[in-house]
Amino acid sequence: MPSYHWLVYLVAFLAAFSVSLLTTPLAKKISIKYNAIDYPKKRGLHTVPMPRMGGLSLVFGFMTAMLILVPFIEDFRTIQFGGFIAGAFIIVALGIADDIHNLNAKVKFLVQLLAALVAVFTGTRIEMIMWPMFIEPEIMETFSIPFTVLWIVGVTNAVNFIDGLDGLAAGVSSICGFFLMILCILTGSPMAVVFTAALTGSSMGFLPRNFNPAEVYMGDTGATFLGYVLAASSVIGLFKTYTLLAVLIAVLALSLPILDTLFAIVRRLLNHKPPMAADRGHLHHRLIDKGYTQKQSVLILYVISAATGGLSLLLVLENNAAFAVALIFLIIMALMIYVYKKRL
């Protein structure tokens, strides 16, 4: 790999980080100007009104990095990149409208579906997965488009669902983006690496003003944008081998938001509630209800996200012994946290 690739990735991170950090106060002012305010509510944890369109700074940081680095991306594909950016703008426009007007869940889902379809039909697609059963590849290939759309819409909403504590979505997205970046480097996908490096930088640039006690929220504008970029980047960078292992690696790297969302959907269906209905049953809410502070809860979820990201890295390196040791360590760490809390 040419050495200048590392410079491109570093510039992507630094440009996104700097612009996001510097424009967060601007995003806060825009939120106040257009009354994009998150007022205290029963299931919420804040007691004062909070500007909630701070995610604009994430978009500013990411898009600035794209403008600077487009000419330097080695495997740049114009149509695929254009579709990716078009889908991102659709997601951002939807997030802005929702942060200001609180849109209906069905309307949001349909627009997210449109954004995913734009990305899919311009080349961001999981072509085929070799399932380890007696299923013909041609049969699996017919599910390529719906599977990719489901993945993009699902991860987009998953990140949005975990945005319930100060710094949680930004921090988890930074961690997921970092591990995805490494995984994409290993699979040889320069465009996906640039995407994930820029996403990691913009998330970390936003975090100083979003960590507890937060002075601005990212809102749907930021959370759905981060989810969309993570989903599309993983498709471009990881789903190149056509094996079930690629799915497992991607799910592990993004496991915290994905599993939390799956459990939320199952929980709501069992309680005869709409899958998109908000509730107070997410993992971060349960940690708070158990007595952990916001900072403690967020840090625990950071550690879990980093641990599962590390497992995905070990899996792609095909080091079974290291993977087993890391998995055992993760289980022991979870038990220690549980016992520590019980003793308190």
Short mmCIF file of C-alpha atoms in Angstrom, two decimals:
data_model
loop_
_atom_site.label_atom_id
_atom_site.label_comp_id
_atom_site.label_asym_id
_atom_site.label_seq_id
_atom_site.Cartn_x
_atom_site.Cartn_y
_atom_site.Cartn_z
CA MET A 1 0.00 0.00 0.00
CA PRO A 2 1.51 3.37 -0.99
CA SER A 3 2.57 5.45 1.98
CA TYR A 4 0.57 8.51 0.88
CA HIS A 5 -2.64 6.55 1.65
CA TRP A 6 -1.94 7.02 5.33
CA LEU A 7 -1.61 10.76 4.80
CA VAL A 8 -4.98 10.82 3.01
CA TYR A 9 -6.62 8.96 5.89
CA LEU A 10 -4.99 11.24 8.46
CA VAL A 11 -6.12 14.37 6.59
CA ALA A 12 -9.67 12.95 6.40
CA PHE A 13 -9.72 12.50 10.17
CA LEU A 14 -8.10 15.85 11.04
CA ALA A 15 -10.17 17.90 8.58
CA ALA A 16 -13.44 16.38 9.81
CA PHE A 17 -12.39 16.69 13.46
CA SER A 18 -11.33 20.34 13.16
CA VAL A 19 -14.37 21.53 11.22
CA SER A 20 -16.79 19.64 13.47
CA LEU A 21 -15.14 21.02 16.61
CA LEU A 22 -15.15 24.61 15.32
CA THR A 23 -18.68 24.60 13.89
CA THR A 24 -20.48 23.03 16.86
CA PRO A 25 -21.21 26.48 18.40
CA LEU A 26 -22.59 27.55 15.00
CA ALA A 27 -24.83 24.47 14.87
CA LYS A 28 -26.03 25.32 18.38
CA LYS A 29 -26.97 28.86 17.28
CA ILE A 30 -28.81 27.52 14.22
CA SER A 31 -30.75 25.14 16.49
CA ILE A 32 -31.86 28.02 18.72
CA LYS A 33 -32.72 30.25 15.75
CA TYR A 34 -35.03 27.65 14.19
CA ASN A 35 -36.41 26.41 17.52
CA ALA A 36 -34.90 22.95 17.16
CA ILE A 37 -35.08 22.46 20.92
CA ASP A 38 -35.40 19.26 22.93
CA TYR A 39 -37.67 20.12 25.86
CA PRO A 40 -37.64 17.99 29.04
CA LYS A 41 -39.94 14.95 28.84
CA LYS A 42 -40.89 12.05 31.06
CA ARG A 43 -38.53 9.45 29.56
CA GLY A 44 -35.71 11.98 29.07
CA LEU A 45 -32.84 12.69 31.46
CA HIS A 46 -32.29 16.42 30.99
CA THR A 47 -34.17 19.02 33.00
CA VAL A 48 -33.61 22.11 30.84
CA PRO A 49 -34.35 22.77 27.15
CA MET A 50 -31.43 21.73 24.91
CA PRO A 51 -30.55 22.73 21.33
CA ARG A 52 -30.84 19.50 19.35
CA MET A 53 -29.58 20.18 15.85
CA GLY A 54 -25.89 20.12 16.76
CA GLY A 55 -25.46 17.25 14.32
CA LEU A 56 -25.05 19.85 11.59
CA SER A 57 -21.44 20.21 12.73
CA LEU A 58 -20.91 16.49 12.08
CA VAL A 59 -22.19 16.98 8.54
CA PHE A 60 -20.01 20.06 8.03
CA GLY A 61 -16.91 18.18 9.19
CA PHE A 62 -17.58 15.08 7.12
CA MET A 63 -18.47 16.93 3.91
CA THR A 64 -15.45 19.23 4.21
CA ALA A 65 -13.20 16.19 4.35
CA MET A 66 -14.95 14.77 1.28
CA LEU A 67 -14.46 18.01 -0.70
CA ILE A 68 -10.77 18.08 0.13
CA LEU A 69 -9.99 14.43 -0.51
CA VAL A 70 -12.14 13.35 -3.46
CA PRO A 71 -9.25 13.79 -5.95
CA PHE A 72 -6.98 11.60 -3.79
CA ILE A 73 -9.23 8.55 -3.27
CA GLU A 74 -7.65 5.69 -5.20
CA ASP A 75 -10.69 3.49 -5.85
CA PHE A 76 -12.99 6.49 -6.37
CA ARG A 77 -16.16 5.55 -8.27
CA THR A 78 -18.09 8.63 -9.34
CA ILE A 79 -21.58 7.12 -9.54
CA GLN A 80 -21.27 5.22 -6.27
CA PHE A 81 -19.83 8.25 -4.48
CA GLY A 82 -22.53 10.50 -5.92
CA GLY A 83 -25.27 8.13 -4.79
CA PHE A 84 -23.72 7.86 -1.33
CA ILE A 85 -23.60 11.66 -0.96
CA ALA A 86 -27.13 12.09 -2.37
CA GLY A 87 -28.45 9.57 0.15
CA ALA A 88 -26.58 11.38 2.93
CA PHE A 89 -28.17 14.73 1.99
CA ILE A 90 -31.62 13.12 1.99
CA ILE A 91 -30.95 11.75 5.48
CA VAL A 92 -29.66 15.15 6.70
CA ALA A 93 -32.66 17.03 5.24
CA LEU A 94 -34.98 14.55 6.95
CA GLY A 95 -33.11 14.96 10.25
CA ILE A 96 -33.34 18.76 10.10
CA ALA A 97 -37.07 18.62 9.39
CA ASP A 98 -37.60 16.15 12.22
CA ASP A 99 -35.55 18.15 14.73
CA ILE A 100 -37.65 21.23 13.96
CA HIS A 101 -41.11 19.74 13.36
CA ASN A 102 -41.12 16.24 14.98
CA LEU A 103 -42.16 14.25 11.93
CA ASN A 104 -44.33 11.14 11.89
CA ALA A 105 -42.41 7.85 12.22
CA LYS A 106 -43.88 6.46 8.99
CA VAL A 107 -42.79 9.55 7.04
CA LYS A 108 -39.26 9.21 8.43
CA PHE A 109 -39.12 5.54 7.52
CA LEU A 110 -40.23 6.18 3.93
CA VAL A 111 -37.65 8.92 3.41
CA GLN A 112 -34.92 6.73 4.92
CA LEU A 113 -36.01 3.99 2.52
CA LEU A 114 -35.60 6.44 -0.37
CA ALA A 115 -32.09 7.38 0.78
CA ALA A 116 -31.12 3.72 1.04
CA LEU A 117 -32.48 2.96 -2.43
CA VAL A 118 -30.52 5.87 -3.92
CA ALA A 119 -27.32 4.45 -2.43
CA VAL A 120 -28.14 0.88 -3.48
CA PHE A 121 -28.98 1.66 -7.10
CA THR A 122 -25.79 3.66 -7.53
CA GLY A 123 -23.53 0.79 -6.50
CA THR A 124 -23.53 0.53 -2.70
CA ARG A 125 -24.85 -3.00 -2.61
CA ILE A 126 -24.22 -6.38 -1.02
CA GLU A 127 -24.12 -8.39 -4.22
CA MET A 128 -24.42 -11.87 -2.77
CA ILE A 129 -23.85 -13.82 0.45
CA MET A 130 -22.72 -17.45 0.39
CA TRP A 131 -24.97 -18.87 3.12
CA PRO A 132 -23.55 -22.05 4.72
CA MET A 133 -26.56 -24.15 3.72
CA PHE A 134 -27.86 -25.84 0.63
CA ILE A 135 -29.03 -22.65 -1.01
CA GLU A 136 -28.05 -21.77 -4.55
CA PRO A 137 -26.04 -18.51 -4.92
CA GLU A 138 -28.55 -17.30 -7.50
CA ILE A 139 -31.33 -17.52 -4.94
CA MET A 140 -29.33 -15.51 -2.40
CA GLU A 141 -28.47 -12.94 -5.06
CA THR A 142 -32.15 -12.12 -5.52
CA PHE A 143 -32.18 -10.83 -1.94
CA SER A 144 -29.22 -8.51 -2.54
CA ILE A 145 -31.21 -5.28 -2.82
CA PRO A 146 -33.68 -5.86 0.05
CA PHE A 147 -30.89 -7.09 2.34
CA THR A 148 -28.77 -3.99 1.64
CA VAL A 149 -31.73 -1.64 2.09
CA LEU A 150 -32.62 -3.37 5.37
CA TRP A 151 -29.01 -3.04 6.55
CA ILE A 152 -28.75 0.68 5.73
CA VAL A 153 -32.15 1.63 7.18
CA GLY A 154 -31.59 -0.62 10.21
CA VAL A 155 -28.17 0.76 11.17
CA THR A 156 -29.35 4.32 10.48
CA ASN A 157 -32.11 3.91 13.05
CA ALA A 158 -29.95 1.88 15.43
CA VAL A 159 -27.55 4.78 16.00
CA ASN A 160 -30.51 7.11 16.39
CA PHE A 161 -32.05 4.82 19.03
CA ILE A 162 -28.95 4.82 21.25
CA ASP A 163 -28.79 8.62 21.25
CA GLY A 164 -30.28 8.84 24.72
CA LEU A 165 -27.40 9.93 26.97
CA ASP A 166 -24.90 12.78 26.74
CA GLY A 167 -22.05 11.71 24.47
CA LEU A 168 -23.33 8.17 23.89
CA ALA A 169 -24.09 8.21 20.15
CA ALA A 170 -21.08 10.38 19.31
CA GLY A 171 -18.70 8.25 21.35
CA VAL A 172 -20.02 4.89 20.17
CA SER A 173 -19.97 6.13 16.56
CA SER A 174 -16.36 7.22 17.03
CA ILE A 175 -15.43 3.76 18.32
CA CYS A 176 -17.40 1.92 15.63
CA GLY A 177 -15.97 4.21 12.96
CA PHE A 178 -12.44 3.60 14.19
CA PHE A 179 -12.74 -0.19 14.07
CA LEU A 180 -14.52 -0.06 10.72
CA MET A 181 -11.66 2.07 9.43
CA ILE A 182 -9.12 -0.57 10.47
CA LEU A 183 -11.25 -3.36 9.00
CA CYS A 184 -11.60 -1.46 5.71
CA ILE A 185 -7.83 -0.92 5.59
CA LEU A 186 -7.35 -4.67 5.97
CA THR A 187 -9.87 -5.45 3.21
CA GLY A 188 -8.27 -2.90 0.87
CA SER A 189 -11.11 -0.39 0.40
CA PRO A 190 -9.58 3.13 0.27
CA MET A 191 -12.89 4.93 -0.33
CA ALA A 192 -14.51 3.23 2.65
CA VAL A 193 -11.44 4.04 4.77
CA VAL A 194 -11.76 7.74 3.92
CA PHE A 195 -15.47 7.63 4.83
CA THR A 196 -14.84 5.97 8.20
CA ALA A 197 -11.84 8.17 9.01
CA ALA A 198 -13.91 11.30 8.33
CA LEU A 199 -16.84 9.94 10.33
CA THR A 200 -14.58 9.14 13.30
CA GLY A 201 -13.03 12.60 13.16
CA SER A 202 -16.33 14.46 12.95
CA SER A 203 -17.81 12.41 15.82
CA MET A 204 -14.82 13.09 18.05
CA GLY A 205 -14.88 16.78 17.15
CA PHE A 206 -18.49 17.01 18.31
CA LEU A 207 -17.95 15.03 21.52
CA PRO A 208 -16.34 17.78 23.71
CA ARG A 209 -19.57 19.82 23.69
CA ASN A 210 -21.83 16.77 23.81
CA PHE A 211 -20.27 14.75 26.65
CA ASN A 212 -21.96 15.06 30.04
CA PRO A 213 -22.90 17.73 30.93
CA ALA A 214 -23.83 18.38 27.30
CA GLU A 215 -24.47 21.86 25.96
CA VAL A 216 -25.93 20.68 22.64
CA TYR A 217 -27.47 17.49 21.25
CA MET A 218 -26.85 16.04 17.79
CA GLY A 219 -30.54 15.28 17.27
CA ASP A 220 -31.86 13.19 14.40
CA THR A 221 -29.78 15.35 12.06
CA GLY A 222 -26.57 13.94 13.47
CA ALA A 223 -27.61 10.49 14.72
CA THR A 224 -29.25 9.30 11.49
CA PHE A 225 -26.40 10.78 9.45
CA LEU A 226 -23.84 8.85 11.49
CA GLY A 227 -25.88 5.66 11.18
CA TYR A 228 -26.22 6.08 7.41
CA VAL A 229 -22.49 6.64 6.92
CA LEU A 230 -21.57 3.68 9.14
CA ALA A 231 -24.00 1.42 7.26
CA ALA A 232 -22.96 2.49 3.76
CA SER A 233 -19.24 2.40 4.62
CA SER A 234 -19.52 -1.13 5.98
CA VAL A 235 -21.23 -2.26 2.76
CA ILE A 236 -18.53 -0.68 0.58
CA GLY A 237 -15.64 -1.85 2.75
CA LEU A 238 -16.60 -5.15 4.35
CA PHE A 239 -19.12 -6.92 2.15
CA LYS A 240 -16.57 -7.77 -0.53
CA THR A 241 -15.93 -11.44 0.24
CA TYR A 242 -19.55 -12.64 -0.24
CA THR A 243 -19.26 -14.87 2.82
CA LEU A 244 -21.32 -15.07 5.98
CA LEU A 245 -18.13 -14.13 7.86
CA ALA A 246 -18.41 -10.62 6.37
CA VAL A 247 -21.88 -10.27 7.91
CA LEU A 248 -20.63 -11.47 11.30
CA ILE A 249 -17.70 -9.03 11.24
CA ALA A 250 -19.93 -6.10 10.33
CA VAL A 251 -22.49 -6.99 13.01
CA LEU A 252 -19.76 -7.36 15.65
CA ALA A 253 -18.22 -4.01 14.76
CA LEU A 254 -21.63 -2.31 15.13
CA SER A 255 -23.10 -4.71 17.67
CA LEU A 256 -24.06 -2.26 20.44
CA PRO A 257 -26.53 -0.14 18.42
CA ILE A 258 -27.72 -3.14 16.37
CA LEU A 259 -28.49 -5.44 19.31
CA ASP A 260 -30.00 -2.65 21.38
CA THR A 261 -32.33 -1.85 18.47
CA LEU A 262 -33.28 -5.49 17.87
CA PHE A 263 -34.12 -5.97 21.55
CA ALA A 264 -36.14 -2.74 21.51
CA ILE A 265 -38.19 -3.87 18.49
CA VAL A 266 -38.89 -7.31 20.02
CA ARG A 267 -39.78 -5.71 23.37
CA ARG A 268 -42.23 -3.29 21.77
CA LEU A 269 -43.88 -5.96 19.64
CA LEU A 270 -44.34 -8.20 22.69
CA ASN A 271 -45.94 -5.25 24.48
CA HIS A 272 -48.20 -4.63 21.44
CA LYS A 273 -46.56 -1.29 20.66
CA PRO A 274 -45.29 0.05 17.31
CA PRO A 275 -41.61 -0.90 16.65
CA MET A 276 -40.66 2.77 16.23
CA ALA A 277 -42.43 3.93 19.41
CA ALA A 278 -40.10 5.55 21.94
CA ASP A 279 -39.76 3.95 25.36
CA ARG A 280 -37.42 3.76 28.34
CA GLY A 281 -36.23 0.22 27.88
CA HIS A 282 -32.94 0.77 26.05
CA LEU A 283 -29.72 -0.51 27.60
CA HIS A 284 -28.58 2.98 28.57
CA HIS A 285 -31.91 3.60 30.34
CA ARG A 286 -31.57 0.31 32.22
CA LEU A 287 -28.10 1.27 33.41
CA ILE A 288 -29.42 4.60 34.68
CA ASP A 289 -32.33 2.86 36.42
CA LYS A 290 -29.83 0.51 38.09
CA GLY A 291 -28.18 3.49 39.73
CA TYR A 292 -25.28 4.33 37.44
CA THR A 293 -24.68 7.99 36.62
CA GLN A 294 -24.83 9.21 33.02
CA LYS A 295 -21.03 9.29 32.78
CA GLN A 296 -20.66 5.80 34.25
CA SER A 297 -23.32 4.39 31.92
CA VAL A 298 -21.75 5.99 28.87
CA LEU A 299 -18.26 4.77 29.77
CA ILE A 300 -19.55 1.21 30.31
CA LEU A 301 -21.15 1.26 26.87
CA TYR A 302 -17.96 2.71 25.37
CA VAL A 303 -16.01 -0.25 26.78
CA ILE A 304 -18.56 -2.74 25.46
CA SER A 305 -18.48 -1.13 22.01
CA ALA A 306 -14.67 -1.15 21.96
CA ALA A 307 -14.57 -4.78 23.10
CA THR A 308 -16.93 -5.99 20.37
CA GLY A 309 -15.04 -3.89 17.83
CA GLY A 310 -11.84 -5.59 18.95
CA LEU A 311 -13.50 -8.99 18.55
CA SER A 312 -14.43 -8.12 14.97
CA LEU A 313 -10.81 -7.19 14.29
CA LEU A 314 -9.53 -10.47 15.72
CA LEU A 315 -12.09 -12.35 13.67
CA VAL A 316 -11.01 -10.78 10.40
CA LEU A 317 -7.38 -11.58 11.29
CA GLU A 318 -8.50 -15.21 11.72
CA ASN A 319 -6.69 -15.61 15.02
CA ASN A 320 -9.01 -18.09 16.73
CA ALA A 321 -7.01 -18.31 19.95
CA ALA A 322 -6.91 -14.54 20.39
CA PHE A 323 -10.60 -14.31 19.54
CA ALA A 324 -11.46 -16.91 22.21
CA VAL A 325 -9.31 -15.16 24.84
CA ALA A 326 -10.87 -11.79 24.02
CA LEU A 327 -14.38 -13.24 24.21
CA ILE A 328 -13.66 -14.80 27.60
CA PHE A 329 -12.20 -11.49 28.78
CA LEU A 330 -15.35 -9.69 27.65
CA ILE A 331 -17.56 -12.12 29.59
CA ILE A 332 -15.41 -11.81 32.72
CA MET A 333 -15.48 -8.00 32.45
CA ALA A 334 -19.29 -8.04 32.23
CA LEU A 335 -19.48 -10.27 35.32
CA MET A 336 -17.10 -7.97 37.23
CA ILE A 337 -19.26 -4.95 36.44
CA TYR A 338 -22.35 -6.86 37.59
CA VAL A 339 -20.73 -7.99 40.86
CA TYR A 340 -19.30 -4.51 41.51
CA LYS A 341 -22.73 -3.00 41.14
CA LYS A 342 -24.27 -5.61 43.45
CA ARG A 343 -21.69 -4.85 46.15
CA LEU A 344 -22.48 -1.14 45.90
#
